Amino acid sequence: ITLTASQLKAYGEPAVRKLTDSAKGAGKVSGMSKAEVDAYIAGVKVEVDAISKSRLQAQGGPVIQEQAPLSTPETSSPTSPIVALEKTPEPVRLIKGEADAAALFSDSTFPIEPADLIQRTKDVIELGFGTKDGGACLAEDFEFIAAVVGPLGREEYLGALANFKLEDAFPDMNPQFYGWSVDPFATNRVMFFSRSVATHTEPFMGKPATGKRLELPPQCFHVDFNDEGLIRELGFYVVDRRVGNTGGLGGAFGYMYGTGNPIPIPECQPYKKSKRFRLLSLIGRVGSSMKRKS
């Protein structure tokens, strides 16, 4: 029975336990005495302790080189069973049409690692996307872009958010962010979702509090960074307008409509088909009906 140093480092005490069981079984099969098995196990434990001590002392130093298999001439036998400790992971199977994200990430030249970029995104969220740090987290060429608003430059964006004062009107506002990921096709972009909820307990846009509990539809956000970790682009889009009680509207428009204060423009109202689109849909339905009858 043999166990290499790298296997001991990788598996530690569980490897010793597995080796112990295998050694005992080997003793029964090969005729090893109990004393010989116990002596072998004791020797293995000494080697494990030495490797663990060396690892702790190194504290990030070079990896311990591969050592010869641990065995004793007295107890080892060419016919002794080998303990299987590792199983080679099977390659990830991609379905038809699925992008090979791993390959795309490996080809990326963006200097910030995906995990660090996601953490950076969370950091700038806590900074209010630039509203709580005077815009320090925003690049000079920053732009805000949403479904109908934008692109807005850095100063225009900061001025617009300062006018809304959403957190003052909705003190318990909770965006409920989730689903963080880095776009493998644009590795400087972090994408995530929100399912915002808030209660209108303070005046908003000159209107008194209504006490209404708002539930906005799910929205998909994207944040693009430059090499220095500053935001180059921020945007979001509603991904399911049938969810919530704000007429399918997200962002500030959702809060306006949800509290009965919508701006009198089509963009600040729930989606409504145009007359031409409704006419086109009607023609399509009539044509389908006539085709079935014929």
C-alpha positions as a Python dict, from the first residue, in 0.01 Angstrom:
ca = {
    (1, 'I'): (0, 0, 0),
    (2, 'T'): (156, 333, -101),
    (3, 'L'): (64, 698, -56),
    (4, 'T'): (265, 987, -202),
    (5, 'A'): (340, 1316, -26),
    (6, 'S'): (124, 1517, -268),
    (7, 'Q'): (-171, 1289, -196),
    (8, 'L'): (-122, 1336, 176),
    (9, 'K'): (-110, 1713, 130),
    (10, 'A'): (-424, 1709, -79),
    (11, 'Y'): (-628, 1477, 140),
    (12, 'G'): (-474, 1509, 488),
    (13, 'E'): (-634, 1312, 768),
    (14, 'P'): (-913, 1161, 552),
    (15, 'A'): (-638, 994, 347),
    (16, 'V'): (-487, 847, 662),
    (17, 'R'): (-823, 708, 768),
    (18, 'K'): (-880, 556, 424),
    (19, 'L'): (-528, 417, 422),
    (20, 'T'): (-581, 275, 770),
    (21, 'D'): (-890, 84, 661),
    (22, 'S'): (-716, -39, 345),
    (23, 'A'): (-406, -141, 540),
    (24, 'K'): (-612, -342, 784),
    (25, 'G'): (-787, -512, 495),
    (26, 'A'): (-454, -578, 326),
    (27, 'G'): (-327, -739, 646),
    (28, 'K'): (-610, -986, 638),
    (29, 'V'): (-551, -1069, 271),
    (30, 'S'): (-171, -1079, 262),
    (31, 'G'): (-114, -1236, 602),
    (32, 'M'): (41, -926, 764),
    (33, 'S'): (36, -942, 1139),
    (34, 'K'): (-152, -684, 1344),
    (35, 'A'): (177, -550, 1476),
    (36, 'E'): (307, -500, 1121),
    (37, 'V'): (-8, -317, 1014),
    (38, 'D'): (-2, -93, 1324),
    (39, 'A'): (364, -10, 1266),
    (40, 'Y'): (296, 84, 905),
    (41, 'I'): (3, 310, 1000),
    (42, 'A'): (210, 480, 1269),
    (43, 'G'): (479, 555, 1012),
    (44, 'V'): (227, 711, 776),
    (45, 'K'): (90, 936, 1050),
    (46, 'V'): (441, 1059, 1130),
    (47, 'E'): (490, 1153, 765),
    (48, 'V'): (155, 1337, 757),
    (49, 'D'): (245, 1536, 1068),
    (50, 'A'): (579, 1633, 916),
    (51, 'I'): (418, 1751, 594),
    (52, 'S'): (153, 1952, 781),
    (53, 'K'): (420, 2117, 998),
    (54, 'S'): (628, 2206, 692),
    (55, 'R'): (321, 2356, 520),
    (56, 'L'): (239, 2576, 820),
    (57, 'Q'): (597, 2699, 849),
    (58, 'A'): (611, 2784, 480),
    (59, 'Q'): (304, 3014, 501),
    (60, 'G'): (269, 3061, 132),
    (61, 'G'): (618, 2945, 38),
    (62, 'P'): (706, 2701, -240),
    (63, 'V'): (506, 2383, -267),
    (64, 'I'): (672, 2078, -111),
    (65, 'Q'): (825, 1864, -382),
    (66, 'E'): (691, 1523, -462),
    (67, 'Q'): (840, 1260, -232),
    (68, 'A'): (888, 890, -284),
    (69, 'P'): (594, 666, -196),
    (70, 'L'): (568, 599, 175),
    (71, 'S'): (629, 234, 240),
    (72, 'T'): (829, 4, 463),
    (73, 'P'): (1034, -287, 333),
    (74, 'E'): (906, -510, 609),
    (75, 'T'): (539, -465, 533),
    (76, 'S'): (523, -367, 164),
    (77, 'S'): (446, -628, -94),
    (78, 'P'): (429, -613, -474),
    (79, 'T'): (86, -769, -447),
    (80, 'S'): (-43, -514, -192),
    (81, 'P'): (-353, -325, -308),
    (82, 'I'): (-320, 41, -416),
    (83, 'V'): (-538, 298, -242),
    (84, 'A'): (-734, 504, -499),
    (85, 'L'): (-764, 859, -366),
    (86, 'E'): (-833, 1077, -669),
    (87, 'K'): (-1079, 1069, -954),
    (88, 'T'): (-1007, 1275, -1261),
    (89, 'P'): (-1295, 1522, -1308),
    (90, 'E'): (-1495, 1465, -1621),
    (91, 'P'): (-1492, 1748, -1876),
    (92, 'V'): (-1792, 1981, -1874),
    (93, 'R'): (-2033, 1890, -2151),
    (94, 'L'): (-2164, 2185, -2349),
    (95, 'I'): (-2507, 2161, -2504),
    (96, 'K'): (-2561, 2262, -2865),
    (97, 'G'): (-2553, 2639, -2892),
    (98, 'E'): (-2389, 2694, -2551),
    (99, 'A'): (-2091, 2929, -2538),
    (100, 'D'): (-1766, 2791, -2401),
    (101, 'A'): (-1736, 3043, -2117),
    (102, 'A'): (-1416, 2889, -1982),
    (103, 'A'): (-1242, 2932, -2317),
    (104, 'L'): (-1367, 3289, -2351),
    (105, 'F'): (-1240, 3381, -2005),
    (106, 'S'): (-902, 3222, -2077),
    (107, 'D'): (-866, 3445, -2385),
    (108, 'S'): (-955, 3763, -2192),
    (109, 'T'): (-693, 4036, -2154),
    (110, 'F'): (-890, 4243, -1901),
    (111, 'P'): (-666, 4282, -1594),
    (112, 'I'): (-928, 4239, -1321),
    (113, 'E'): (-1029, 3883, -1235),
    (114, 'P'): (-1404, 3798, -1249),
    (115, 'A'): (-1438, 3740, -872),
    (116, 'D'): (-1262, 4070, -797),
    (117, 'L'): (-1477, 4252, -1052),
    (118, 'I'): (-1796, 4127, -889),
    (119, 'Q'): (-1667, 4244, -552),
    (120, 'R'): (-1582, 4581, -706),
    (121, 'T'): (-1940, 4605, -833),
    (122, 'K'): (-2074, 4543, -483),
    (123, 'D'): (-1841, 4813, -352),
    (124, 'V'): (-1969, 5076, -597),
    (125, 'I'): (-2329, 4979, -519),
    (126, 'E'): (-2259, 5067, -156),
    (127, 'L'): (-2131, 5401, -287),
    (128, 'G'): (-2468, 5459, -452),
    (129, 'F'): (-2317, 5417, -800),
    (130, 'G'): (-2130, 5742, -747),
    (131, 'T'): (-2392, 5940, -554),
    (132, 'K'): (-2225, 5888, -214),
    (133, 'D'): (-1863, 5951, -312),
    (134, 'G'): (-1906, 6257, -530),
    (135, 'G'): (-1871, 6049, -844),
    (136, 'A'): (-1519, 5929, -755),
    (137, 'C'): (-1602, 5574, -873),
    (138, 'L'): (-1712, 5701, -1216),
    (139, 'A'): (-1473, 5731, -1510),
    (140, 'E'): (-1446, 6062, -1694),
    (141, 'D'): (-1615, 5906, -1998),
    (142, 'F'): (-1894, 5748, -1788),
    (143, 'E'): (-2239, 5705, -1942),
    (144, 'F'): (-2573, 5594, -1800),
    (145, 'I'): (-2807, 5414, -2038),
    (146, 'A'): (-3148, 5255, -1977),
    (147, 'A'): (-3444, 5151, -2191),
    (148, 'V'): (-3566, 5505, -2264),
    (149, 'V'): (-3326, 5728, -2068),
    (150, 'G'): (-2976, 5817, -2181),
    (151, 'P'): (-2707, 5805, -2262),
    (152, 'L'): (-2634, 6056, -1984),
    (153, 'G'): (-2286, 6185, -1913),
    (154, 'R'): (-2124, 6184, -1570),
    (155, 'E'): (-2244, 6522, -1441),
    (156, 'E'): (-2591, 6494, -1596),
    (157, 'Y'): (-2638, 6151, -1437),
    (158, 'L'): (-2533, 6269, -1089),
    (159, 'G'): (-2762, 6570, -1115),
    (160, 'A'): (-3062, 6360, -1216),
    (161, 'L'): (-3024, 6116, -925),
    (162, 'A'): (-2983, 6401, -678),
    (163, 'N'): (-3322, 6540, -784),
    (164, 'F'): (-3516, 6215, -729),
    (165, 'K'): (-3412, 6154, -363),
    (166, 'L'): (-3559, 5804, -369),
    (167, 'E'): (-3402, 5693, -42),
    (168, 'D'): (-3559, 5990, 138),
    (169, 'A'): (-3909, 5903, 17),
    (170, 'F'): (-3864, 5525, 56),
    (171, 'P'): (-3643, 5472, 365),
    (172, 'D'): (-3690, 5094, 361),
    (173, 'M'): (-3608, 5059, -8),
    (174, 'N'): (-3442, 4723, -76),
    (175, 'P'): (-3317, 4647, -429),
    (176, 'Q'): (-3264, 4277, -345),
    (177, 'F'): (-2973, 4229, -585),
    (178, 'Y'): (-2885, 3875, -692),
    (179, 'G'): (-2749, 3661, -977),
    (180, 'W'): (-2400, 3812, -1011),
    (181, 'S'): (-2196, 3713, -1318),
    (182, 'V'): (-1924, 3843, -1547),
    (183, 'D'): (-2006, 3847, -1918),
    (184, 'P'): (-1761, 3607, -2087),
    (185, 'F'): (-1799, 3802, -2413),
    (186, 'A'): (-1716, 4135, -2242),
    (187, 'T'): (-1508, 4046, -1939),
    (188, 'N'): (-1511, 4403, -1806),
    (189, 'R'): (-1890, 4381, -1758),
    (190, 'V'): (-2074, 4254, -1450),
    (191, 'M'): (-2441, 4163, -1487),
    (192, 'F'): (-2692, 4105, -1207),
    (193, 'F'): (-3061, 4135, -1123),
    (194, 'S'): (-3283, 4319, -876),
    (195, 'R'): (-3634, 4268, -736),
    (196, 'S'): (-3684, 4604, -563),
    (197, 'V'): (-3941, 4657, -288),
    (198, 'A'): (-4012, 4981, -100),
    (199, 'T'): (-4276, 5157, 108),
    (200, 'H'): (-4379, 5515, 31),
    (201, 'T'): (-4358, 5668, 381),
    (202, 'E'): (-4222, 6017, 303),
    (203, 'P'): (-4307, 6289, 46),
    (204, 'F'): (-4193, 6214, -309),
    (205, 'M'): (-4174, 6454, -602),
    (206, 'G'): (-4383, 6706, -410),
    (207, 'K'): (-4656, 6453, -327),
    (208, 'P'): (-4742, 6333, 26),
    (209, 'A'): (-4666, 5980, 141),
    (210, 'T'): (-4923, 5718, 43),
    (211, 'G'): (-4799, 5429, 257),
    (212, 'K'): (-4815, 5208, -51),
    (213, 'R'): (-4588, 4907, -70),
    (214, 'L'): (-4423, 4894, -412),
    (215, 'E'): (-4289, 4586, -588),
    (216, 'L'): (-4092, 4665, -901),
    (217, 'P'): (-4048, 4411, -1181),
    (218, 'P'): (-3720, 4221, -1207),
    (219, 'Q'): (-3450, 4430, -1371),
    (220, 'C'): (-3118, 4329, -1524),
    (221, 'F'): (-2827, 4563, -1449),
    (222, 'H'): (-2493, 4588, -1623),
    (223, 'V'): (-2183, 4772, -1502),
    (224, 'D'): (-1883, 4817, -1733),
    (225, 'F'): (-1542, 4899, -1581),
    (226, 'N'): (-1216, 5032, -1721),
    (227, 'D'): (-876, 4885, -1637),
    (228, 'E'): (-854, 5103, -1324),
    (229, 'G'): (-1182, 4971, -1183),
    (230, 'L'): (-1384, 5287, -1256),
    (231, 'I'): (-1735, 5263, -1402),
    (232, 'R'): (-1756, 5340, -1773),
    (233, 'E'): (-2120, 5244, -1826),
    (234, 'L'): (-2419, 5169, -1606),
    (235, 'G'): (-2761, 5059, -1722),
    (236, 'F'): (-3063, 4843, -1648),
    (237, 'Y'): (-3367, 4703, -1825),
    (238, 'V'): (-3692, 4544, -1709),
    (239, 'V'): (-3694, 4174, -1796),
    (240, 'D'): (-4054, 4085, -1703),
    (241, 'R'): (-4305, 4371, -1716),
    (242, 'R'): (-4591, 4153, -1584),
    (243, 'V'): (-4435, 4126, -1237),
    (244, 'G'): (-4498, 4377, -959),
    (245, 'N'): (-4739, 4666, -912),
    (246, 'T'): (-4567, 4954, -1092),
    (247, 'G'): (-4717, 4901, -1435),
    (248, 'G'): (-4416, 4707, -1558),
    (249, 'L'): (-4196, 5015, -1513),
    (250, 'G'): (-3854, 5005, -1348),
    (251, 'G'): (-3614, 5264, -1210),
    (252, 'A'): (-3743, 5605, -1104),
    (253, 'F'): (-4037, 5577, -1346),
    (254, 'G'): (-4160, 5274, -1152),
    (255, 'Y'): (-4161, 5468, -826),
    (256, 'M'): (-4341, 5759, -990),
    (257, 'Y'): (-4614, 5546, -1144),
    (258, 'G'): (-4647, 5326, -837),
    (259, 'T'): (-4720, 5625, -613),
    (260, 'G'): (-4961, 5787, -858),
    (261, 'N'): (-4716, 6056, -973),
    (262, 'P'): (-4622, 5956, -1328),
    (263, 'I'): (-4474, 6212, -1563),
    (264, 'P'): (-4735, 6276, -1838),
    (265, 'I'): (-4534, 6117, -2117),
    (266, 'P'): (-4581, 5775, -2283),
    (267, 'E'): (-4244, 5653, -2152),
    (268, 'C'): (-4364, 5694, -1792),
    (269, 'Q'): (-4679, 5489, -1850),
    (270, 'P'): (-4736, 5113, -1872),
    (271, 'Y'): (-4663, 4966, -2212),
    (272, 'K'): (-4945, 5010, -2462),
    (273, 'K'): (-4951, 4889, -2820),
    (274, 'S'): (-4962, 5158, -3086),
    (275, 'K'): (-5266, 5179, -3315),
    (276, 'R'): (-5064, 5056, -3610),
    (277, 'F'): (-4931, 4760, -3415),
    (278, 'R'): (-5283, 4670, -3299),
    (279, 'L'): (-5407, 4694, -3659),
    (280, 'L'): (-5123, 4473, -3777),
    (281, 'S'): (-5203, 4218, -3505),
    (282, 'L'): (-5571, 4221, -3605),
    (283, 'I'): (-5484, 4158, -3970),
    (284, 'G'): (-5266, 3868, -3864),
    (285, 'R'): (-5542, 3709, -3656),
    (286, 'V'): (-5798, 3748, -3936),
    (287, 'G'): (-5558, 3594, -4185),
    (288, 'S'): (-5491, 3297, -3956),
    (289, 'S'): (-5864, 3244, -3902),
    (290, 'M'): (-5938, 3242, -4275),
    (291, 'K'): (-5653, 3001, -4338),
    (292, 'R'): (-5789, 2753, -4084),
    (293, 'K'): (-6138, 2768, -4237),
    (294, 'S'): (-6005, 2705, -4586),
}
